[in-house]
Amino acid sequence: MSSSYVATIVKLFEKCRYKHDLYTVFSDWCQCAAISLSNAADLPKRDERESQYLEVVRRYDPATLKVFPEILGAVVKALEEKPTDILGQVFHALELHNTARGQFFTPYSICEMMAKINIGSGDDIAAVMKGRGYIRAQEPACGSGAMVIALAEAMKDAGHNYHQCLHVTAIDIDRRAVHMAYIQFALLHIPAVILEGNTLSLEFRDEWKTPAHVLDQWDAKFRLWDQIDRVKERCSSVSAPVSLPSVKTNDLPTQDYTIEKTGQIRLF
Ligand SMILES: C[S@@+](CC[C@H](N)C(=O)[O-])C[C@H]1O[C@@H](n2cnc3c(N)ncnc32)[C@H](O)[C@@H]1O
């Protein structure tokens, strides 16, 4: 089914190519769509991104600009019907991987197979999640995000709600890839931070937090767990369940917790 959406989206992009270079239109559409989604949630970045958005749309005629939301609508429908790497498929169908000097994304069926092998029945992942209730995944060269989407879907199929049980940190050196991954993770409500930068030199230029990351307060959750880890380290010799003082963070309500004899933490 996703192939019919790929054809629809390709046709919409083709409509724009008479007046504009296709590679540029694709990159600009990705930037505008990513900014539209980000600006609904990531408020500290809003003003800066809004002016970048206005700078991009100023370069287009009204007829082409009318196509932009139609493309986003088709992407939403495709992902609603079946989560997949729809933008990666469109990128290849438009032959932009050649323009980008051979930026190939892994076919989604391969990503699905790899994710299923890693997640299995879900029992192993459940063991890893014990304690914190979530796992963190890293994608150091995310492209359009196919590996992450497949991982999220494999978790869902194994009975784990990835909206709550998964947090992703993804990196790509290419701005357009960052935008593609961001659009798809945002629409699929995957909690993630996508860094634009170089994984090898650890130099980063920008940071994109998905609405799921912002709305579910993952920054606060990480701060809370950092504090708990520090307390746990100090209490490493406990031999019976102990109640510890509440942990307060700026953004989360007070959390009460105990450290079990096993060293496991229980939140209330
Ligand atoms: C072959 S694609 C794979 C993308 C994705 N992992 C997949 O399987 O579909 C490789 C990606 O790595 C990115 N990349 C290359 N060198 C990088 C670096 N030093 N740091 C971060 N990303 C890099 C490219 O921009 C490209 O999007």
Short mmCIF file of C-alpha atoms and ligand atoms in Angstrom, two decimals:
data_model
loop_
_atom_site.label_atom_id
_atom_site.label_comp_id
_atom_site.label_asym_id
_atom_site.label_seq_id
_atom_site.Cartn_x
_atom_site.Cartn_y
_atom_site.Cartn_z
CA MET A 1 0.00 0.00 0.00
CA SER A 2 2.81 2.42 0.85
CA SER A 3 3.90 2.20 -2.83
CA SER A 4 0.71 4.00 -3.91
CA TYR A 5 1.47 6.79 -1.42
CA VAL A 6 5.05 6.96 -2.73
CA ALA A 7 3.64 7.43 -6.25
CA THR A 8 1.23 10.14 -5.01
CA ILE A 9 3.97 12.02 -3.19
CA VAL A 10 6.41 11.70 -6.11
CA LYS A 11 3.73 13.18 -8.43
CA LEU A 12 3.23 16.11 -6.08
CA PHE A 13 6.97 16.84 -6.01
CA GLU A 14 7.12 16.46 -9.80
CA LYS A 15 4.51 19.25 -10.07
CA CYS A 16 7.05 21.63 -8.54
CA ARG A 17 10.01 20.75 -10.74
CA TYR A 18 8.98 22.90 -13.73
CA LYS A 19 9.88 26.07 -11.88
CA HIS A 20 12.35 24.82 -9.27
CA ASP A 21 15.24 22.42 -8.97
CA LEU A 22 13.80 19.17 -7.57
CA TYR A 23 16.61 18.52 -5.11
CA THR A 24 16.19 22.02 -3.66
CA VAL A 25 12.38 21.70 -3.50
CA PHE A 26 12.67 18.39 -1.65
CA SER A 27 15.17 19.83 0.85
CA ASP A 28 13.08 22.98 1.36
CA TRP A 29 9.87 21.00 1.81
CA CYS A 30 11.61 18.81 4.43
CA GLN A 31 12.83 21.91 6.28
CA CYS A 32 9.40 23.60 6.22
CA ALA A 33 7.56 20.45 7.34
CA ALA A 34 10.08 19.79 10.13
CA ILE A 35 9.79 23.40 11.35
CA SER A 36 5.97 23.29 11.28
CA LEU A 37 5.97 20.20 13.50
CA SER A 38 8.72 21.44 15.80
CA ASN A 39 7.13 24.86 16.31
CA ALA A 40 4.01 23.26 17.77
CA ALA A 41 6.02 21.86 20.69
CA ASP A 42 9.64 23.01 20.97
CA LEU A 43 8.94 26.57 22.05
CA PRO A 44 12.50 27.70 22.93
CA LYS A 45 13.47 27.09 19.27
CA ARG A 46 10.27 28.59 17.83
CA ASP A 47 11.28 32.14 16.87
CA GLU A 48 14.57 31.18 15.28
CA ARG A 49 12.91 28.39 13.28
CA GLU A 50 9.95 30.54 12.27
CA SER A 51 12.27 33.07 10.63
CA GLN A 52 14.11 30.22 8.83
CA TYR A 53 10.70 29.01 7.59
CA LEU A 54 9.75 32.46 6.28
CA GLU A 55 13.11 32.77 4.54
CA VAL A 56 12.49 29.48 2.68
CA VAL A 57 8.86 30.09 1.63
CA ARG A 58 9.75 33.56 0.30
CA ARG A 59 11.60 31.84 -2.55
CA TYR A 60 8.47 30.08 -3.88
CA ASP A 61 5.48 31.11 -5.97
CA PRO A 62 1.97 30.62 -4.50
CA ALA A 63 1.12 27.66 -6.81
CA THR A 64 4.16 25.67 -5.60
CA LEU A 65 3.54 26.63 -1.99
CA LYS A 66 0.02 25.21 -2.28
CA VAL A 67 1.56 21.80 -2.99
CA PHE A 68 3.66 21.77 0.21
CA PRO A 69 0.79 21.02 2.64
CA GLU A 70 -0.65 18.49 0.17
CA ILE A 71 2.63 16.56 0.37
CA LEU A 72 2.58 16.67 4.17
CA GLY A 73 -1.04 15.44 4.13
CA ALA A 74 -0.06 12.47 1.95
CA VAL A 75 2.88 11.64 4.27
CA VAL A 76 0.56 11.72 7.31
CA LYS A 77 -1.93 9.40 5.58
CA ALA A 78 0.82 6.98 4.53
CA LEU A 79 2.24 6.75 8.06
CA GLU A 80 -1.24 6.40 9.54
CA GLU A 81 -1.97 3.49 7.28
CA LYS A 82 1.33 1.73 7.90
CA PRO A 83 4.38 3.12 9.68
CA THR A 84 7.33 2.85 7.31
CA ASP A 85 10.18 4.95 5.95
CA ILE A 86 7.95 6.72 3.43
CA LEU A 87 10.29 9.71 2.94
CA GLY A 88 13.32 7.48 2.33
CA GLN A 89 11.31 5.67 -0.35
CA VAL A 90 10.27 8.97 -1.95
CA PHE A 91 13.89 10.20 -1.83
CA HIS A 92 15.00 7.12 -3.78
CA ALA A 93 11.99 7.18 -6.16
CA LEU A 94 12.88 10.78 -7.08
CA GLU A 95 16.47 9.58 -7.72
CA LEU A 96 17.75 12.19 -5.28
CA HIS A 97 20.18 9.67 -3.78
CA ASN A 98 22.23 10.10 -6.95
CA THR A 99 22.12 13.89 -6.71
CA ALA A 100 23.28 13.49 -3.11
CA ARG A 101 26.32 11.57 -4.38
CA GLY A 102 25.14 8.15 -3.30
CA GLN A 103 23.28 8.65 -0.03
CA PHE A 104 21.54 5.28 0.17
CA PHE A 105 19.03 4.39 2.84
CA THR A 106 18.47 0.81 3.97
CA PRO A 107 15.30 -0.73 2.45
CA TYR A 108 12.61 -0.77 5.13
CA SER A 109 12.05 -4.54 4.87
CA ILE A 110 15.72 -5.08 5.89
CA CYS A 111 15.31 -2.66 8.81
CA GLU A 112 12.19 -4.57 9.90
CA MET A 113 14.04 -7.88 9.82
CA MET A 114 16.98 -6.47 11.83
CA ALA A 115 14.69 -4.88 14.40
CA LYS A 116 12.69 -8.09 14.82
CA ILE A 117 15.90 -10.09 15.35
CA ASN A 118 17.00 -7.61 18.02
CA ILE A 119 13.67 -7.33 19.84
CA GLY A 120 12.63 -10.95 19.49
CA SER A 121 9.55 -11.88 21.50
CA GLY A 122 10.01 -8.81 23.67
CA ASP A 123 11.10 -10.75 26.79
CA ASP A 124 14.74 -9.65 26.58
CA ILE A 125 13.75 -6.05 26.11
CA ALA A 126 11.34 -6.35 29.06
CA ALA A 127 14.28 -7.48 31.21
CA VAL A 128 16.35 -4.47 30.06
CA MET A 129 13.44 -2.13 30.81
CA LYS A 130 12.96 -3.46 34.32
CA GLY A 131 13.61 -0.65 36.77
CA ARG A 132 13.36 2.43 34.57
CA GLY A 133 10.58 1.25 32.33
CA TYR A 134 12.24 2.37 29.12
CA ILE A 135 15.22 1.72 26.88
CA ARG A 136 17.40 4.23 25.05
CA ALA A 137 18.48 3.66 21.46
CA GLN A 138 21.22 5.47 19.56
CA GLU A 139 21.37 5.83 15.76
CA PRO A 140 24.71 7.46 14.86
CA ALA A 141 23.95 7.92 11.12
CA CYS A 142 20.16 7.96 10.96
CA GLY A 143 19.46 9.02 7.38
CA SER A 144 15.68 9.26 7.06
CA GLY A 145 15.26 7.18 10.24
CA ALA A 146 14.27 3.79 8.81
CA MET A 147 16.12 1.76 11.46
CA VAL A 148 14.46 3.68 14.28
CA ILE A 149 10.96 3.41 12.81
CA ALA A 150 11.43 -0.36 12.42
CA LEU A 151 12.70 -0.62 16.00
CA ALA A 152 9.66 1.26 17.33
CA GLU A 153 7.32 -0.96 15.33
CA ALA A 154 9.09 -4.16 16.47
CA MET A 155 8.65 -3.01 20.08
CA LYS A 156 4.96 -2.35 19.46
CA ASP A 157 4.53 -5.79 17.88
CA ALA A 158 6.23 -7.35 20.93
CA GLY A 159 3.69 -5.65 23.22
CA HIS A 160 5.72 -2.63 24.36
CA ASN A 161 4.27 0.84 23.81
CA TYR A 162 7.19 2.69 22.26
CA HIS A 163 5.61 6.08 23.05
CA GLN A 164 6.50 5.38 26.68
CA CYS A 165 9.17 2.65 26.58
CA LEU A 166 11.64 3.98 24.02
CA HIS A 167 13.81 7.05 23.76
CA VAL A 168 16.00 7.65 20.73
CA THR A 169 19.06 9.79 20.15
CA ALA A 170 19.74 10.00 16.43
CA ILE A 171 22.49 11.86 14.58
CA ASP A 172 23.14 12.77 10.98
CA ILE A 173 25.65 15.10 9.39
CA ASP A 174 23.24 15.97 6.58
CA ARG A 175 20.60 18.58 7.43
CA ARG A 176 18.05 17.19 4.99
CA ALA A 177 18.35 13.71 6.54
CA VAL A 178 17.82 15.24 10.00
CA HIS A 179 14.64 16.92 8.75
CA MET A 180 13.36 13.71 7.10
CA ALA A 181 13.93 11.67 10.25
CA TYR A 182 12.40 14.42 12.40
CA ILE A 183 9.20 14.59 10.32
CA GLN A 184 8.69 10.81 10.52
CA PHE A 185 9.57 10.47 14.23
CA ALA A 186 7.34 13.44 15.07
CA LEU A 187 4.36 12.04 13.15
CA LEU A 188 4.84 8.58 14.67
CA HIS A 189 5.13 10.13 18.17
CA ILE A 190 8.55 8.60 18.82
CA PRO A 191 10.30 10.28 21.78
CA ALA A 192 13.59 11.41 20.23
CA VAL A 193 16.29 14.01 19.99
CA ILE A 194 17.91 14.30 16.57
CA LEU A 195 21.28 15.98 16.43
CA GLU A 196 22.61 17.59 13.29
CA GLY A 197 26.34 17.01 13.37
CA ASN A 198 29.30 14.72 13.03
CA THR A 199 29.15 11.50 15.06
CA LEU A 200 32.88 10.92 14.63
CA SER A 201 34.16 14.31 15.76
CA LEU A 202 31.21 14.92 18.14
CA GLU A 203 30.62 18.40 16.72
CA PHE A 204 26.93 19.32 16.64
CA ARG A 205 25.15 22.26 15.01
CA ASP A 206 21.50 21.83 15.95
CA GLU A 207 19.15 19.73 18.06
CA TRP A 208 15.59 18.68 17.16
CA LYS A 209 13.35 17.44 19.97
CA THR A 210 10.22 15.60 18.81
CA PRO A 211 6.81 16.60 20.20
CA ALA A 212 6.75 13.22 22.04
CA HIS A 213 10.06 14.14 23.72
CA VAL A 214 8.83 17.60 24.73
CA LEU A 215 5.25 16.76 25.73
CA ASP A 216 6.21 13.68 27.76
CA GLN A 217 8.96 15.65 29.54
CA TRP A 218 11.86 13.35 28.72
CA ASP A 219 14.46 15.98 29.72
CA ALA A 220 12.92 16.05 33.20
CA LYS A 221 12.76 12.23 33.32
CA PHE A 222 16.48 12.01 32.51
CA ARG A 223 17.32 14.59 35.19
CA LEU A 224 15.22 12.67 37.69
CA TRP A 225 16.98 9.40 36.92
CA ASP A 226 20.39 11.13 37.15
CA GLN A 227 19.48 12.25 40.65
CA ILE A 228 18.17 8.81 41.58
CA ASP A 229 21.37 7.21 40.27
CA ARG A 230 23.45 9.52 42.43
CA VAL A 231 21.36 8.70 45.51
CA LYS A 232 21.47 5.01 44.67
CA GLU A 233 25.25 5.12 44.42
CA ARG A 234 25.43 6.66 47.90
CA CYS A 235 23.03 4.01 49.26
CA SER A 236 24.68 1.06 47.54
CA SER A 237 25.14 -0.76 50.84
CA VAL A 238 21.42 -0.86 51.79
CA SER A 239 20.32 -4.26 53.00
CA ALA A 240 16.60 -3.57 53.43
CA PRO A 241 14.03 -1.46 51.55
CA VAL A 242 14.51 2.19 52.50
CA SER A 243 12.37 5.20 51.77
CA LEU A 244 14.30 8.17 50.51
CA PRO A 245 13.33 11.82 50.37
CA SER A 246 11.28 12.90 47.38
CA VAL A 247 13.17 14.00 44.32
CA LYS A 248 12.10 17.33 42.92
CA THR A 249 12.88 18.47 39.41
CA ASN A 250 11.89 21.75 37.78
CA ASP A 251 9.34 20.24 35.46
CA LEU A 252 8.04 17.03 37.00
CA PRO A 253 5.79 16.76 40.00
CA THR A 254 7.43 15.35 43.12
CA GLN A 255 8.28 11.68 42.69
CA ASP A 256 8.44 9.31 45.65
CA TYR A 257 10.48 6.17 45.35
CA THR A 258 12.13 3.41 47.30
CA ILE A 259 15.21 1.36 46.60
CA GLU A 260 14.51 -2.33 46.99
CA LYS A 261 16.89 -4.85 48.54
CA THR A 262 17.71 -5.93 45.00
CA GLY A 263 18.84 -2.40 44.21
CA GLN A 264 15.81 -1.88 41.98
CA ILE A 265 14.02 1.46 42.16
CA ARG A 266 10.27 1.70 42.46
CA LEU A 267 8.53 5.01 41.65
CA PHE A 268 5.16 5.93 43.16
C1 LIG B 1 24.04 4.83 4.20
S1 LIG B 1 23.09 6.09 5.01
C2 LIG B 1 22.28 5.06 6.22
C3 LIG B 1 21.15 5.74 6.90
C4 LIG B 1 20.32 4.87 7.85
N1 LIG B 1 21.10 4.41 8.98
C5 LIG B 1 19.72 3.69 7.11
O1 LIG B 1 20.13 2.56 7.42
O2 LIG B 1 18.86 3.88 6.26
C6 LIG B 1 24.39 6.85 5.94
C7 LIG B 1 24.02 8.18 6.61
O3 LIG B 1 25.12 8.55 7.44
C8 LIG B 1 25.27 9.95 7.40
N2 LIG B 1 26.67 10.23 7.82
C9 LIG B 1 27.82 10.01 7.13
N3 LIG B 1 28.89 10.37 7.86
C10 LIG B 1 28.42 10.81 9.06
C11 LIG B 1 29.03 11.32 10.25
N4 LIG B 1 30.35 11.43 10.35
N5 LIG B 1 28.24 11.69 11.28
C12 LIG B 1 26.90 11.57 11.19
N6 LIG B 1 26.26 11.10 10.09
C13 LIG B 1 27.00 10.73 9.04
C14 LIG B 1 24.91 10.33 5.98
O4 LIG B 1 24.50 11.68 5.88
C15 LIG B 1 23.78 9.35 5.67
O5 LIG B 1 22.51 9.91 5.91
#
